[in-house]
Coordinates of C-alpha atoms and ligand atoms in Angstrom, one line a residue:
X163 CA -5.6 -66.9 25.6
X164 CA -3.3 -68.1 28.7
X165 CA -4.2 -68.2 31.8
X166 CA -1.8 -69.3 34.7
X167 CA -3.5 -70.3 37.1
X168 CA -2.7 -70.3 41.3
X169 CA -4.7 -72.4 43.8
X170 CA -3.9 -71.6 47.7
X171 CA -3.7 -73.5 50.7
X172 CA -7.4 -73.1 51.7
X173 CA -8.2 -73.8 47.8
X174 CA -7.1 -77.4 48.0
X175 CA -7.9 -78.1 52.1
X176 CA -9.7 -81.8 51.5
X177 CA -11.1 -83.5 48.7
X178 CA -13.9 -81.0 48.5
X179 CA -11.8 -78.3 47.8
X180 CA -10.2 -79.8 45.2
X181 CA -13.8 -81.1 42.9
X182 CA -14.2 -76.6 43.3
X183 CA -11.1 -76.6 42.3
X184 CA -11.7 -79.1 39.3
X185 CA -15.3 -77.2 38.4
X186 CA -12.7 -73.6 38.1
X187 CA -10.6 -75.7 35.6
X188 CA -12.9 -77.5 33.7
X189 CA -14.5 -74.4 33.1
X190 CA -12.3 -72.4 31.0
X191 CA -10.0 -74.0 28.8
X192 CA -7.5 -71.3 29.1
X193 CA -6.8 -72.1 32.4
X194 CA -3.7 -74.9 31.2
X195 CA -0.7 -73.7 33.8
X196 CA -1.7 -74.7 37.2
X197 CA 0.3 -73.7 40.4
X198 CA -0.5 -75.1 43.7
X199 CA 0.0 -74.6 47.0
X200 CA 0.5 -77.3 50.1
X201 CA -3.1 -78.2 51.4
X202 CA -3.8 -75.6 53.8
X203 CA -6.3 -75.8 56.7
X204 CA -9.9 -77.2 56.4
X205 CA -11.3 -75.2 59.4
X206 CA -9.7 -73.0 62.2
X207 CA -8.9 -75.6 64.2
X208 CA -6.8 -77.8 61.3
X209 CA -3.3 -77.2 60.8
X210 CA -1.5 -76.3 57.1
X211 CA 0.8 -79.2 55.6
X212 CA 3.8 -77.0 55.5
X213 CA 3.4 -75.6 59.2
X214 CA 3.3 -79.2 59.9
X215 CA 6.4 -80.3 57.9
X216 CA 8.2 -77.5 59.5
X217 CA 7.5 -78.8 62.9
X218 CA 8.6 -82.6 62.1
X219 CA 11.8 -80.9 61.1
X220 CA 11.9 -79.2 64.5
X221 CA 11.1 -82.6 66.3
X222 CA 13.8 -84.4 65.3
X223 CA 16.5 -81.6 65.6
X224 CA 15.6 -81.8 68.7
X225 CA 15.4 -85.7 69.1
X226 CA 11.3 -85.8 69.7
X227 CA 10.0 -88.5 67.5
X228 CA 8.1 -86.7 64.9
X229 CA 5.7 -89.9 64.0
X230 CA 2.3 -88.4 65.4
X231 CA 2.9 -85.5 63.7
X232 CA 4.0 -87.6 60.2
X233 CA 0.5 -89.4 60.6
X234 CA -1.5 -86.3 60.7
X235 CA 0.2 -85.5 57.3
X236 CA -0.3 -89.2 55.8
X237 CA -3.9 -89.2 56.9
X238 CA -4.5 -86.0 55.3
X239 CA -2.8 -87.0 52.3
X240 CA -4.8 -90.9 52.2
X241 CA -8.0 -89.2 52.5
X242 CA -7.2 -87.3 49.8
X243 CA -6.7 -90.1 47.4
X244 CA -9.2 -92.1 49.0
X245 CA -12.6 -89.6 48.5
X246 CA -11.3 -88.6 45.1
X247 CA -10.5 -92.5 43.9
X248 CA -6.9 -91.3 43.1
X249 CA -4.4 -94.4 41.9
X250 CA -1.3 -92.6 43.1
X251 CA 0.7 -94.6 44.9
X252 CA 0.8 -92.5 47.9
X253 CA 2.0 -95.5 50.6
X254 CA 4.8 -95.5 48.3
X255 CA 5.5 -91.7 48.5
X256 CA 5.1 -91.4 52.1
X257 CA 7.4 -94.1 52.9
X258 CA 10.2 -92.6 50.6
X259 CA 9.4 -89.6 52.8
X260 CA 9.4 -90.3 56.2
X261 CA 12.7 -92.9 55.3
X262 CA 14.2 -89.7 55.0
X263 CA 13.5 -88.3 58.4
X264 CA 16.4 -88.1 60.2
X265 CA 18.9 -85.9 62.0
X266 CA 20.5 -83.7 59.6
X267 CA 18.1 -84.2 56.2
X268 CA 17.3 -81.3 54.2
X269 CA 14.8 -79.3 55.8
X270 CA 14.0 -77.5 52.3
X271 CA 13.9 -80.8 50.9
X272 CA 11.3 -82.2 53.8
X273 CA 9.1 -78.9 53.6
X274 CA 8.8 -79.1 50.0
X275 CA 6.9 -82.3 49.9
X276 CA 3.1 -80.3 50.8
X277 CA 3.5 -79.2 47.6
X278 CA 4.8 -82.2 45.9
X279 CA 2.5 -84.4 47.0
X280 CA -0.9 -81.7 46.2
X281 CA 0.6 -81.0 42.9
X282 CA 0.7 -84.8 42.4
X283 CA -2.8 -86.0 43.7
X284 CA -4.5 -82.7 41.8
X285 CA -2.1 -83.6 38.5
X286 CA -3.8 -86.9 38.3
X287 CA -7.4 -85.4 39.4
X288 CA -7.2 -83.2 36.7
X289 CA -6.0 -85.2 34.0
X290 CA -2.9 -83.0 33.9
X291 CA 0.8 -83.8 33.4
X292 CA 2.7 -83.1 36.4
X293 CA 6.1 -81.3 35.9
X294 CA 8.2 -81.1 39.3
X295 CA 9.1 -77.6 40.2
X296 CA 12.7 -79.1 40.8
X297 CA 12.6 -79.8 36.7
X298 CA 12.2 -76.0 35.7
X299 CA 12.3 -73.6 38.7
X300 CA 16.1 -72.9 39.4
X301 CA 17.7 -71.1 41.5
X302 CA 21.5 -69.3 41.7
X303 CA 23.8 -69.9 44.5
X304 CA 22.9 -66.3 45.4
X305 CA 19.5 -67.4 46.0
X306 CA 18.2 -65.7 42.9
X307 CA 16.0 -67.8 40.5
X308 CA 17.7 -67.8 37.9
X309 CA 15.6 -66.7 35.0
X310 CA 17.3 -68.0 31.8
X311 CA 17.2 -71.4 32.7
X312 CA 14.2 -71.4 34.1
X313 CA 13.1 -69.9 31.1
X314 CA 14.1 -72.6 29.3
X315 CA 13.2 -75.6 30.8
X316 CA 9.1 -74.1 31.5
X317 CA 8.9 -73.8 27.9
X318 CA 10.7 -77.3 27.1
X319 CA 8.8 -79.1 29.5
X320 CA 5.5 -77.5 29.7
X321 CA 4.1 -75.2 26.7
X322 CA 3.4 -78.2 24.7
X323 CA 1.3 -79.7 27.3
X324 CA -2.5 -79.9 27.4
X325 CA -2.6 -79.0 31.3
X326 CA -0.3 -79.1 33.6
X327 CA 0.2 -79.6 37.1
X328 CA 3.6 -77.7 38.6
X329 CA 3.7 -77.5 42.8
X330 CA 4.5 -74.3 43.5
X331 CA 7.1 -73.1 46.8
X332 CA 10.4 -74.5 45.7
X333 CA 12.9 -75.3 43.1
X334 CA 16.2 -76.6 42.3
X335 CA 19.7 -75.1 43.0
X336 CA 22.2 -75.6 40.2
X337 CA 23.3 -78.8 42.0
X338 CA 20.0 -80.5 41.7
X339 CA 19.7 -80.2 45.9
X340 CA 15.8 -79.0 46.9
X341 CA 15.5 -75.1 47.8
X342 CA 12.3 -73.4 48.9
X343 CA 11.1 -69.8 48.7
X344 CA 9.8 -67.7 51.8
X345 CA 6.3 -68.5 53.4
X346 CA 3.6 -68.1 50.5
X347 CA 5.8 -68.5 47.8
X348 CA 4.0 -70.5 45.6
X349 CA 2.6 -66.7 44.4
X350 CA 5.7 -66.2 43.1
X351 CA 6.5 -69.7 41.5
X352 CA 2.9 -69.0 39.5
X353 CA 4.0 -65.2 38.7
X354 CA 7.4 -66.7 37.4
X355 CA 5.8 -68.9 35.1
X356 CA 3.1 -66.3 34.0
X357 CA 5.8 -64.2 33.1
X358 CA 7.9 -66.9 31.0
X359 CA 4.8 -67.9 29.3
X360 CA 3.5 -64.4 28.2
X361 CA 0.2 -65.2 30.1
X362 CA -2.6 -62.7 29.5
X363 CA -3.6 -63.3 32.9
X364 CA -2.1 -64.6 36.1
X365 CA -5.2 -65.7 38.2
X366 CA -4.3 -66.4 42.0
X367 CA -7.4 -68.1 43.5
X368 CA -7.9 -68.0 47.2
X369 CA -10.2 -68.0 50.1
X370 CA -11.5 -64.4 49.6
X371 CA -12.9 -62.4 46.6
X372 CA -9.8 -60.1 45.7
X373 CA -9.6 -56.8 47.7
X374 CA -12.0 -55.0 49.9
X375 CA -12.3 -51.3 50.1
X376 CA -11.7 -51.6 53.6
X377 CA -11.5 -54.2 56.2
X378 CA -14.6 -56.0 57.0
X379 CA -13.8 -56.4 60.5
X380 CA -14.1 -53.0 60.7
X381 CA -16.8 -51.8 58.0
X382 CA -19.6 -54.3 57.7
X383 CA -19.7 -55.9 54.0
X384 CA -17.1 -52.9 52.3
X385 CA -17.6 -52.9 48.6
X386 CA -15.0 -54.8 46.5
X387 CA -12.3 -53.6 44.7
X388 CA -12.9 -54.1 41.4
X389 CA -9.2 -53.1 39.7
X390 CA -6.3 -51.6 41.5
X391 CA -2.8 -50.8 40.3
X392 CA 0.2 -51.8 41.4
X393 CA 1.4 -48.6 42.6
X394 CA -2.0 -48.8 44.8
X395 CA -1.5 -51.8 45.8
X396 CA 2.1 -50.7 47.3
X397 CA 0.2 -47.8 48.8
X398 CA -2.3 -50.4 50.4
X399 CA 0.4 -53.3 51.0
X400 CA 2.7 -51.3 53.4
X401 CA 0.0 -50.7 55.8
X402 CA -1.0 -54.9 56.4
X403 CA -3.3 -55.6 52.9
X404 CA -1.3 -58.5 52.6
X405 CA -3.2 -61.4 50.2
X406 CA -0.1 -61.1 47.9
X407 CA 3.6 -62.0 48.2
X408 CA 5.4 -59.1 47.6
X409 CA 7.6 -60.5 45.6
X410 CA 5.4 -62.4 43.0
X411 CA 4.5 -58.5 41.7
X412 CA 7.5 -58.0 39.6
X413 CA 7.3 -60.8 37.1
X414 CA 4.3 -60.2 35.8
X415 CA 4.3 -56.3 36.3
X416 CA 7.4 -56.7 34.0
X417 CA 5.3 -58.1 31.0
X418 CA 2.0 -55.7 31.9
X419 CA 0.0 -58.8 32.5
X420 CA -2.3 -58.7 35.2
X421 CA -3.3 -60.2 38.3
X422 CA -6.4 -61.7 39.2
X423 CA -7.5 -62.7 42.9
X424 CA -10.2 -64.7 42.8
X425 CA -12.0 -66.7 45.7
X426 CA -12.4 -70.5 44.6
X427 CA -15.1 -70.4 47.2
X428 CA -17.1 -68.1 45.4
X429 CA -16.2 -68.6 41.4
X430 CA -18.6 -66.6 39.7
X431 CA -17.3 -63.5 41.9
X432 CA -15.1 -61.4 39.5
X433 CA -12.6 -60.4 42.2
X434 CA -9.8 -57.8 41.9
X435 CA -7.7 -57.1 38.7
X436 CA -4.1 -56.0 39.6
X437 CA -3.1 -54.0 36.5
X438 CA 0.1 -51.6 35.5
X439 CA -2.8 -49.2 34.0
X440 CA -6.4 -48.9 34.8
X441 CA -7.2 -46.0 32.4
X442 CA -9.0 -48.1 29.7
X443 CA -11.0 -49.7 31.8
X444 CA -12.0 -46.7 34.3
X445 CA -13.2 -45.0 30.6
X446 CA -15.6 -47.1 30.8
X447 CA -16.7 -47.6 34.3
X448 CA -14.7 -44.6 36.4
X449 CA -13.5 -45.9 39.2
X450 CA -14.8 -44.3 43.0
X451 CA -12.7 -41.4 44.5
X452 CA -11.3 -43.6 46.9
X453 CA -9.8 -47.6 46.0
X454 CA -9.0 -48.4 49.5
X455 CA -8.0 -47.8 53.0
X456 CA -6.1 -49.5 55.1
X457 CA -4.2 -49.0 58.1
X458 CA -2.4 -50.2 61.6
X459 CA -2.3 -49.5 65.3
X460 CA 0.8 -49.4 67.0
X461 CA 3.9 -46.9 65.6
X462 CA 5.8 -44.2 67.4
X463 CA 7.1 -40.9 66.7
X464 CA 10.2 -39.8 67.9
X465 CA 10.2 -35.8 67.6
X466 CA 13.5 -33.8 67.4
X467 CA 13.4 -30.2 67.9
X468 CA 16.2 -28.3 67.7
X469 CA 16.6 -24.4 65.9
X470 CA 18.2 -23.7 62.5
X471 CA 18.3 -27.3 61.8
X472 CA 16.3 -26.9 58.8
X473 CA 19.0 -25.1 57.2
X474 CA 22.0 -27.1 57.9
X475 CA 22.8 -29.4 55.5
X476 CA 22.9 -33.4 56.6
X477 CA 21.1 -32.7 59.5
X478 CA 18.2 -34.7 58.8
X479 CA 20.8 -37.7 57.4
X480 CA 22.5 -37.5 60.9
X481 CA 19.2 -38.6 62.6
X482 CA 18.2 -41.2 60.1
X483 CA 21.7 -43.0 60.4
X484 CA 21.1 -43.7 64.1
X485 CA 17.9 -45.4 63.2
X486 CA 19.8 -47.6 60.8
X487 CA 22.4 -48.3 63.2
X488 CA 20.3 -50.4 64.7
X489 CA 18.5 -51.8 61.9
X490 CA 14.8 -49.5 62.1
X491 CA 12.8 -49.4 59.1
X492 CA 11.5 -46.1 59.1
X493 CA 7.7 -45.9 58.2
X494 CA 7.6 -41.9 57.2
X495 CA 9.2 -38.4 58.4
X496 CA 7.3 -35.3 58.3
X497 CA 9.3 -32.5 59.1
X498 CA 8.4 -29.0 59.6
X499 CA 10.9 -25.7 60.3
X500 CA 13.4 -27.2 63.0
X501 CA 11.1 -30.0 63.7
X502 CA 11.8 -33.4 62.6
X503 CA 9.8 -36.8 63.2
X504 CA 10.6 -39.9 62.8
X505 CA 7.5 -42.6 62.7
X506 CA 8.6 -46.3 63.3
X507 CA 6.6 -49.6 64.3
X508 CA 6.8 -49.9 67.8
X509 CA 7.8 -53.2 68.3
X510 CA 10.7 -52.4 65.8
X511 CA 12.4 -49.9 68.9
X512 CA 11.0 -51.9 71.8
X513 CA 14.5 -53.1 72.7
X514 CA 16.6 -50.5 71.2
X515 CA 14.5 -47.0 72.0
X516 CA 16.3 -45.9 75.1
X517 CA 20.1 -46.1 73.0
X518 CA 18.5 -44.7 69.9
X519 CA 16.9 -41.7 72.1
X520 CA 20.8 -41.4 74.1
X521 CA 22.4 -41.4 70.2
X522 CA 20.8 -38.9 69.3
X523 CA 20.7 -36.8 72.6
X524 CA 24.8 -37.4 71.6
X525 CA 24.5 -36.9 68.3
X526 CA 22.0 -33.7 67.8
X527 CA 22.1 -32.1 70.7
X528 CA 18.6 -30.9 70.3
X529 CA 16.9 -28.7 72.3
X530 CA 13.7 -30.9 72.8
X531 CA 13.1 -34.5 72.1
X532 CA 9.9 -36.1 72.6
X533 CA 8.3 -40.1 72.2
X534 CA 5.4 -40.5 72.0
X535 CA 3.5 -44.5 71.1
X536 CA 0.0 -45.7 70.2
X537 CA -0.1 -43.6 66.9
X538 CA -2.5 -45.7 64.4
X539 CA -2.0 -44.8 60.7
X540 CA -4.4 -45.0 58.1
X541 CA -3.9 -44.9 54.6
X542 CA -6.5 -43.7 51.7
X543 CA -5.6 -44.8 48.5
X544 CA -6.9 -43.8 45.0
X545 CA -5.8 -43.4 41.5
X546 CA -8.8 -41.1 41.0
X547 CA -8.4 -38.7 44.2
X548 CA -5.8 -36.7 41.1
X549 CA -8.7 -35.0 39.5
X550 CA -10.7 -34.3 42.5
X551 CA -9.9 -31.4 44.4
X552 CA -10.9 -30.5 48.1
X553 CA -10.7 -34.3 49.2
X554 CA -8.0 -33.6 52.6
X555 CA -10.0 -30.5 53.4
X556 CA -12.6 -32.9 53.3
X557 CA -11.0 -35.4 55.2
X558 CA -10.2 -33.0 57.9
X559 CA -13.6 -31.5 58.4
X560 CA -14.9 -34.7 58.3
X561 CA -12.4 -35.8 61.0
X562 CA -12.8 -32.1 62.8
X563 CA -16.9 -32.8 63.2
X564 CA -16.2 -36.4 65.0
X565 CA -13.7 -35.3 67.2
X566 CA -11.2 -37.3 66.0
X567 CA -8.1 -35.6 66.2
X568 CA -5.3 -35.8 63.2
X569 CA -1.8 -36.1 64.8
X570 CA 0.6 -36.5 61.5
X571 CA -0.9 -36.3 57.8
X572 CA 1.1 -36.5 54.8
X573 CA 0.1 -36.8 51.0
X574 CA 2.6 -38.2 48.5
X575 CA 3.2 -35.9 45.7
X576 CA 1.8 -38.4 43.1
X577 CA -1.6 -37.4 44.9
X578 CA -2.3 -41.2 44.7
X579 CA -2.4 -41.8 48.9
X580 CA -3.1 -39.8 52.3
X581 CA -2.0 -40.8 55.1
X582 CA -3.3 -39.6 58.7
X583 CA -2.0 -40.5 61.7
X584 CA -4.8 -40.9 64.7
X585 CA -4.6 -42.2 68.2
X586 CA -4.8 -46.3 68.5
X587 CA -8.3 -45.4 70.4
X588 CA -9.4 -43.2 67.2
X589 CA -8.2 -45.9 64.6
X590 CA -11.4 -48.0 63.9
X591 CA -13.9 -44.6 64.2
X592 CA -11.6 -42.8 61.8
X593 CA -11.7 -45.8 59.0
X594 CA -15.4 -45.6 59.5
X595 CA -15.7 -41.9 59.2
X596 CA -13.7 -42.2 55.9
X597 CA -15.9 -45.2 54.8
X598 CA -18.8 -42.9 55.5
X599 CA -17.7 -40.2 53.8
X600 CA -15.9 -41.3 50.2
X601 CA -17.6 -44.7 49.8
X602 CA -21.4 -45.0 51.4
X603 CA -22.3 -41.6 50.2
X604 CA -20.8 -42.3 46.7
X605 CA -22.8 -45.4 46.4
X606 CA -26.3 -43.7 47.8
X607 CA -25.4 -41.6 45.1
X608 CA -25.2 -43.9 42.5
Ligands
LIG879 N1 2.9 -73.8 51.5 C1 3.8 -72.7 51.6 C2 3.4 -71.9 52.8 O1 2.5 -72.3 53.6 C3 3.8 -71.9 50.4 C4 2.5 -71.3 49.9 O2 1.5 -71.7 50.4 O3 2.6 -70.5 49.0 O4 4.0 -70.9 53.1

């Protein structure tokens, strides 16, 4: 059995954080691969490695001394070593470091160094071998990793180790120079090496335990997903469910292995299993009507009416290509007989929704044309909604009996997600109303 295993920000905060993260190890000898983040915050008022390292790099393009912001990541760093009786020679590291801070050094290069030096102090806390990301993650000129090599150079320099320690975030481009991923990346440096090593698991530990069936600002204590699949997880994604870098699903949905969020704060909690398939599993404990439901305030809808559109061919194409004129990301488009909407985030057409509405006044010539904002939509998600019929007439009594009143509402043809569109004012009653309905009175039942 293999387990990769990723540790978040919030996982390795202070010292404390890392003896959890020592008990999660220790525990399971499967657990050999171990990806780590930068040390994120220790409370709401702290301040994450990399955020910091990004904002030395700011400093001095600007020609601020960065120096009291340097200390806060040296003290962090020193009481690290310090509480955990580390030998690392971290006055040593830091100096090579901040030597480096000057006009013009690579900002990839500086921002890296969260993880470097985490990977490093946890390496030697866990009795690991360390292996520098730089060594096997690499990366194309295109910006690409580039999968061969990497291949190659996990499996030379770290199958045949006991444990090991590899920071996750960055890699090397093919000249050796430092390159780091997006914001979060690290998920995708621990899916990468999942993927290379055939892992039967790729376990991403965090600060909450996996999904919730709905958000518990919203419904008090929502029950927890227990598996979901990737397509559900899209459905859910889209809307704001965001504990995942999006792109750290495809190398391990690739080799069918699966994800597991767990909560290093709360070990024994099972979590969420991301899976291609759930159908072996839901044999034996079927899964609720509903996975999840998720949703966000804030979109527009830009209505075209205009007669015998629906029959002329491209007409529909004609509208869309203003909206990528100017770069929109269209959310959905429910059209009905000579009626054609177009929903989009509102802050995406803030600056540009007076010219998109004149392009098309130019464009179309329609006979009506209508904007109207604060449209919230909410999406229910479930794999199991397939075999049960009535659920949107349910939905809409349900919605019908609170007054809630259904603007837009759209199933996907894989019957695997609704989604409604409600006022903004309607947004947190309707989630409840769903709650209510799919979820509290399933479990009363049970
Ligand atoms: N430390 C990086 C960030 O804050 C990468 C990560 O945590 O995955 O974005």
């Amino acid at each position: 059995m293999i387990k990769v295993t990723k540790f978040g920000g919030s996982s390795v905060a202070n010292a404390e954080q890392f003896k959890k993260v020592k008990g999660i190890i220790d525990s399971d000898p499967a657990r050999k691969f171990i990806v780590t983040s930068a040390c994120g915050k220790e409370s709401h008022e702290d301040h994450k490695i990399t955020d910091l390292l990004y904002l030395c790099e700011a400093h001095i393009r600007y020609g601020v001394s960065a120096d009291p912001i340097f200390d806060l990541i040296t003290a962090k760093y020193m009481n690290i070593k310090n509480e955990l009786g580390l030998s690392i020679d971290m006055e040593y590291e830091i100096t090579r470091i901040r030597s480096q801070l000057s006009y013009g050094m690579s900002q990839d290069y500086l921002v890296s160094r969260g993880e470097y030096l985490t990977a490093r102090c946890l390496a030697e806390y866990l009795n690991a071998d360390f292996v520098d990301a730089a060594d096997v993650i690499i990366f194309r000129y295109d910006g690409e990793i580039d999968m061969e090599r990497t291949h190659d150079l996990i499996l030379e320099k770290c199958a045949n180790s006991k444990r090991v320690v590899i920071p996750g975030f960055y890699g090397a481009m093919p000249n050796g120079s430092i390159r780091v991923m997006s914001r979060g990346g690290s998920d995708i440096t621990g899916s990468v090496i999942a993927n290379v090593l055939n892992a039967d698991v790729y376990e991403n530990w965090t600060d909450v335990s996996g999904f919730m069936v709905a958000d518990p600002r919203i419904i008090k204590n929502p029950l927890r997903i227990p598996r979901i699949t990737y397509a559900e997880l899209r459905g859910m994604s889209y809307m704001g469910a965001n504990v995942l870098h999006d792109d750290a699903v495809f190398p391990v949905k690739s080799k069918n292995i699966p994800i597991n969020i767990r909560n290093t704060n709360e070990p024994d909690n099972p979590g969420t299993m991301i899976m291609n398939d759930c159908s072996e599993m839901d044999a034996k404990e079927p899964p609720h009507v509903l996975t999840g439901i998720t949703g966000r305030k804030d979109y527009s809808v830009i209505t075209v009416v205009k007669s015998h559109s629906s029959t002329e061919v491209g007409f529909l194409k004609k509208i869309l290509e203003i909206f990528e004129e100017y770069h929109v990301s269209i959310e959905s488009v429910p059209v009905t007989v000579d009626t054609f909407s177009v929903i989009v985030q509102t802050r995406a057409v803030e600056s540009c929704i007076y010219e998109i509405i004149g392009r098309i006044k130019k464009v179309i010539q329609p006979d009506d044309l209508k904007v109207e904002e604060h449209l919230a939509l909410i999406a229910i998600v479930g794999r199991a909604m397939k075999s049960v019929p009535g659920i949107s007439g349910r939905l809409l009594s349900e919605f019908g009996r609170n007054q809630i009143n259904i603007k837009v509402i759209n199933q996907s043809s894989d019957e695997l997600s609704i989604v409604v569109g409600v006022d903004n004012r309607d947004f947190e009653k309707a989630i409840r109303c769903i709650y209510d309905k799919f979820v509290r009175s399933e479990e009363k039942k049970a």
